Amino acid sequence: MPAVSKGDGMRGLAVFISDIRNCKSKEAEIKRINKELANIRSKFKGDKALDGYSKKKYVCKLLFIFLLGHDIDFGHMEAVNLLSSNKYTEKQIGYLFISVLVNSNSELIRLINNAIKNDLSSRNPTFMCLALHCIANVGSREMAEAFAGEIPRILVAGDTMDSVKQSAALCLLRLYKTSPDLVLMGEWTSRVVHLLNDQHMGVVTAAISLITCLSQKNPDEFKTCVSLAVSRLSRIVSSASTDLQDYTYYFVPAPWLSCKLLRLLQCYPPPEDGAVKGRLVECLETILNKAQEPPKSKKVQHSNAKNAILFEAISLIIHYDSEPNLLVRACNQLGQFLQHRETNLRYLALESMCTLASSEFSHEAVKTHIETVINALKTERDVSVRQRAADLLYAMCDRSNAKQIVAEMLSYLETADYSIREEMVLKVAILAEKYAVDYSWYVDTILNLIRIAGDYVSEEVWYRVIQIVINRDDVQGYAAKTVFEALQAPACHENMVKVGGYILGEFGNLIAGDPRSSPLVQFNLLHSKFHLCSVPTRALLLSAYIKFINLFPETKSTIQEVLRSDSQIRNSDVELQQRAVEYLKLSSIASTDVLATVLEEMPPFPERESSILAKLKKKKGPGAVSVNELEEGKREGGELNGGGERGGDSSTSAVGSTPSPSADLLGLRAGPPVTAAAPSAGSLLVDVFSEAGVNDDGFLRFVCKNNGVLFENQLLQIGIKSEYRQNLGRMYLFYGNKTSVQFVTFTTTLNVQAKPVEPLIEGGAQVQQVINIECLTDFSDAPLLNIKFRYGGALQNLTLKLPVTINKFFQPTEMASHDFFQRWKQLSLPQQEAQKIFKANHAMDTEVLKAKLLGLGMALLENVDPNPENFVCAGVIQTKAQQVGSLLRLEPNAQAQMYRLTVRSSKDTVSKRLCELLAEQF
Amino acid sequence: MIGGLFIYNHKGEVLISRVYRDDIGRNAVDAFRVNVIHARQQVRSPVTNFARTSFFHVKRSNIWLAAVTKQNVNAAMVFEFLYKMCDVMTAYFSKISEENIKNNFVLIYELLDEILDFGYPQNSETGALKTFITQQGIKSQTKEEQSQITSQVTGQIGWRREGIKYRRNELFLDVLESVNLLMSPQGQVLSAHVSGRVVMKSYLSGMPECKFGMNDKIVIDKQGKGGTTDDSGKSGKQSIAIDDCTFHQCVRLSKFDSERSISFIPPDGEYELMRYRTTKDIILPFRVIPLVREVGRTKLEVKVVIKSNFKPSLLAQKIEVRIPTPLNTSGVQVICMKGKAKYKASENAIVWKIKRMAGMKESQISAEIELLPTNDKKKWARPPISMNFEVPFAPSGLKVRYLKVFEPKLNYSDHDVIKWVRYIGRSGIYETRC
């Protein structure tokens, strides 16, 4: 780069800037700027030609004024003129102005593009670099359209200078990130990959960024880069610190390049070629060895560079997860860092260990550091490090050390930071449940948890303890005794009162034998807390009281007295008042038999995923410790401790969903189960959150209904509301942001007309989009909805099938039996009929089937088919082009759990499609 | 009530900070600085609200005065207080500037203690304050003087102390008006009002009782009732309709309500007797006739004629016409018959100054403005042409009919008092659209 000569310093600019700096107030500054702008305008007026120097000076001033926050609406032409200058400084200023102030003025864009083209085709490397930088800085779609074809050519051309190659690679990367569809690598792929072999380290560093980004999109095309990267890496790693001259940073050879190489390798599975793999393992070992060597310099930069490579290598080892030897070595290396002086290193070590803990090879090795980690949790000064330590403890926990870890976490909880308490509570609750061998320990732990950090115990945690106590008869007595003792503390948390109320209400009889906890004592104890509690808790306590009446008839009069008191029966809260009145009546009118039936002990809860785990997942958001791994371990744990004996209970899971008077008290059942037989028996914890195939699932669910949630993951929830009339439909899409961060540049594209949606969704907010649909003719493919948005920095892309199916345009037709069969016969051509025989996916419930068929949109015809088990339907599909009459017959076979579905319609494609759609539904 | 009072310099540094109530925290100081003084956009509202705290501010040259409260206070009261506070400070150390405030900060804190108590405004009469808050330090006072201060601060007539004596009893009365106008290019009045003040300087002995009379319509009509109908019609022509007015605390409001007479015991020295506003029958001293012609995209021709509209014997002074120019002006040529005209690039305007101009005259300026073609398709907003001037009469038509002084205890009568009356009309926001 040519040095800026002394004579090029612009005095006028310097004076202007110092004037601005000296301004006492905003008004003075505006005055000065107005004056300068008027001066520049008069200079640019055009009667006299300006020389390059003054043009440059004035463009500089304009740029400075713009950067101060004022609007600039002229001078673009002068800046473009500067581009064609032959002087470096003038060209540079021109490009700077264009990069900062470009707007979509079509005329100027053409001129700018022309100038850039000229520079790109010039042989002058500095000019080429300037042009490339400008393209990258602007990075607009227009730029990409104009130059995406040109830049790869420059990148791989043999005669291009190294510095230009670097710029070209980075420029291409930038264009690829903004408009990936325009940058087509195709023919260049192999030559770009071979840039990894380039002599010049700078070119390699630039190229590897590009390759990493490209290979994330199409890994297969760039597969060849693995072996090249490995050989490059081994050359760097094995080189002495003096070999690479310019690229040695504080005695570490090419640290940035090494990190990038290691990161590139993390995009691919371990190499299959033995030789390559051997070489890579050797490299990794060398890196680990080097970490053990005494440092060559005391400077912090040296150790930073060295550690950066080391951590990148360890993540690669974790990524491969196949070399037990390396994993254990990595773990030991991290163990050393756990006690390092540097806080950042400790943090990173804990973080990496979290992932190491989930690998089967290194789990044991990680466990050896438990004392250090516990110590870190207790003594660390930095809260973020403590947080990581807690994460790691959670990750390394298994049956052997669960009791120790849970105890440590509990004792730490008393002094923990408020910011991490809730998460800690959830973790303790999950660990206690996952590794509980003996349920009295579990109950103790959770009650302790509520006692220590009651404010942070979320609903899910105490719901869960009640679920478990109710489902397991062996702990019920112990639980009742423990809560009774816990409640005797003068001040106990409201959550404790809730758990206490519920458990004593259910199982108070188990401890009533002891005179110290006689029914009346229990009741008085609970009632003494009553006045300190919030409304929902009071409601719960009232339910507990009525259960007491059932359990202990001797308390009836006392409790009735309480219920009858004005503060209950005339309570201003409707819920409380209603409960008091109803329970009072129930207790005085109903006979003991009725009472016993109504207030029977709660049936066991159906087994499903622990609500706590779901909550923890939600809290974590994206990019935290991989939750799936935790789940994996959790499932195992579940089978270990619960599986065998729980088998017999599966039949009762259906009972859980039949309504019982106080079952909804806890709000545990989240709506009627759509898939009635979904949770199979066996493991204690069933994951209903699996995300594979969720897109299609969502689609199929909407065949028979119009409203609901189409898609949901940790970031985004998409709800749908739709209505159809004849061949027209209107669909409302609701995009809900589940995170607290806003989504930017949110766009949806659809091959149907759609109103544009707000490009920005605030954290926690929801936006709505309306789609109008008209059915022109019959169809079988659903429209695709493509959603793109930025969350944090990352571009998210999502393609969903919109649940618009042919059956949405049904008009139900009622007809008598006679009519039906007449039409049925009319549609007897073989291609008009589609038939399918399939196995039932769900339970064969007549009501559910009826509801589904009605949801389909056809009229359900009663008393048509001679067999009452069968269903027949009729309807007309309204399209703009024509109307298609359709008839349907569904014959369930309860013994074989099979269905036969026959659809006849006047158009063969319609019958086929309907048949396919419906077959998935039953 | 006012929770605290802060004074900042133009950079947003706090010069004075006085908190009267606990609900105002120290962070309120920063909140105002960040959100108003250093705000990205200029904050135009004098009342702003952040985090349930209200800030009322006024700006005097480079100095910001901000009153803070968390309560729902009477905003007019707060601003009245702030203006009063400015007056008090000007009376003590003339100009309100950063340097003056820094030099007098002890005094200012002392004043703040006196004029605000727990956020409630107290006596802010400069004359009264000066008797016990001095810049020279307290001279040792006699017992009588001390007791006098007490009776004065707590007594009925807080604004005047007893035992004042002058050799010459003199009275100065100024009627100061500012006339505001917005006129359409065709000469139609879109809005116009006059806000006026009657400012007095009194140097009178003892405890005199004064009576002030002006040509207020209601008063004149009332007096006219006794006479013939002809008479009332005649006098009605000279009388003016006052839309609203406020008085100095010394005026007896009960008497004004019942008899419409303004009687008072005046404070010593300078004070503002009343403030008023009129909107009807305003004499507009100047008429501006603009003519703007756009010649193509790069040229603009402007011609402005001003006509003075008052008695030829009177002279208007300090006339300044400000003609805004488009933002893409690249050059200006001006020709004017009278006075001096100049294009001021820093203010984006042509400023035309005339020192003196008699009534019923006219003068004109013509300018050629060259424009630079821009990428912006936005049209020029054409801001109005504004004007400044000073005329020796009251544009509202207000006349002082009498000002009588009675002092029963001392032996001087109304005739012995020398009275001076002066009328000054100034321009407020005096604009004509073009």
JSON list of C-alpha atoms in Angstrom, two decimals, chain A residues 193-194 196-197 222-235 261 264-265 268 271 273 275-277 279-280:
[
{"chain": "A", "resi": 193, "resn": "VAL", "atom": "CA", "xyz": [-10.15, -26.36, -1.95]},
{"chain": "A", "resi": 194, "resn": "HIS", "atom": "CA", "xyz": [-6.67, -26.51, -3.37]},
{"chain": "A", "resi": 196, "resn": "LEU", "atom": "CA", "xyz": [-5.34, -24.86, 1.19]},
{"chain": "A", "resi": 197, "resn": "ASN", "atom": "CA", "xyz": [-2.07, -25.88, -0.40]},
{"chain": "A", "resi": 222, "resn": "PHE", "atom": "CA", "xyz": [-15.96, -30.05, -0.09]},
{"chain": "A", "resi": 223, "resn": "LYS", "atom": "CA", "xyz": [-15.17, -33.41, 1.40]},
{"chain": "A", "resi": 224, "resn": "THR", "atom": "CA", "xyz": [-11.74, -33.39, -0.19]},
{"chain": "A", "resi": 225, "resn": "CYS", "atom": "CA", "xyz": [-10.68, -30.53, 2.00]},
{"chain": "A", "resi": 226, "resn": "VAL", "atom": "CA", "xyz": [-10.34, -32.85, 5.02]},
{"chain": "A", "resi": 227, "resn": "SER", "atom": "CA", "xyz": [-7.18, -34.56, 3.93]},
{"chain": "A", "resi": 228, "resn": "LEU", "atom": "CA", "xyz": [-5.68, -31.28, 2.72]},
{"chain": "A", "resi": 229, "resn": "ALA", "atom": "CA", "xyz": [-6.54, -29.61, 6.02]},
{"chain": "A", "resi": 230, "resn": "VAL", "atom": "CA", "xyz": [-5.00, -32.47, 7.98]},
{"chain": "A", "resi": 231, "resn": "SER", "atom": "CA", "xyz": [-1.75, -32.33, 6.03]},
{"chain": "A", "resi": 232, "resn": "ARG", "atom": "CA", "xyz": [-1.63, -28.56, 6.36]},
{"chain": "A", "resi": 233, "resn": "LEU", "atom": "CA", "xyz": [-2.28, -28.82, 10.07]},
{"chain": "A", "resi": 234, "resn": "SER", "atom": "CA", "xyz": [0.40, -31.41, 10.58]},
{"chain": "A", "resi": 235, "resn": "ARG", "atom": "CA", "xyz": [2.88, -29.24, 8.72]},
{"chain": "A", "resi": 261, "resn": "LEU", "atom": "CA", "xyz": [-8.26, -25.70, 10.40]},
{"chain": "A", "resi": 264, "resn": "LEU", "atom": "CA", "xyz": [-13.11, -26.84, 9.65]},
{"chain": "A", "resi": 265, "resn": "LEU", "atom": "CA", "xyz": [-12.39, -30.42, 10.64]},
{"chain": "A", "resi": 268, "resn": "TYR", "atom": "CA", "xyz": [-16.85, -33.44, 9.20]},
{"chain": "A", "resi": 271, "resn": "PRO", "atom": "CA", "xyz": [-11.66, -39.30, 8.30]},
{"chain": "A", "resi": 273, "resn": "ASP", "atom": "CA", "xyz": [-8.73, -43.13, 5.41]},
{"chain": "A", "resi": 275, "resn": "ALA", "atom": "CA", "xyz": [-3.36, -42.77, 6.95]},
{"chain": "A", "resi": 276, "resn": "VAL", "atom": "CA", "xyz": [-5.12, -39.43, 7.21]},
{"chain": "A", "resi": 277, "resn": "LYS", "atom": "CA", "xyz": [-6.64, -40.37, 10.49]},
{"chain": "A", "resi": 279, "resn": "ARG", "atom": "CA", "xyz": [-1.76, -38.22, 10.84]},
{"chain": "A", "resi": 280, "resn": "LEU", "atom": "CA", "xyz": [-4.56, -36.25, 12.45]}
]
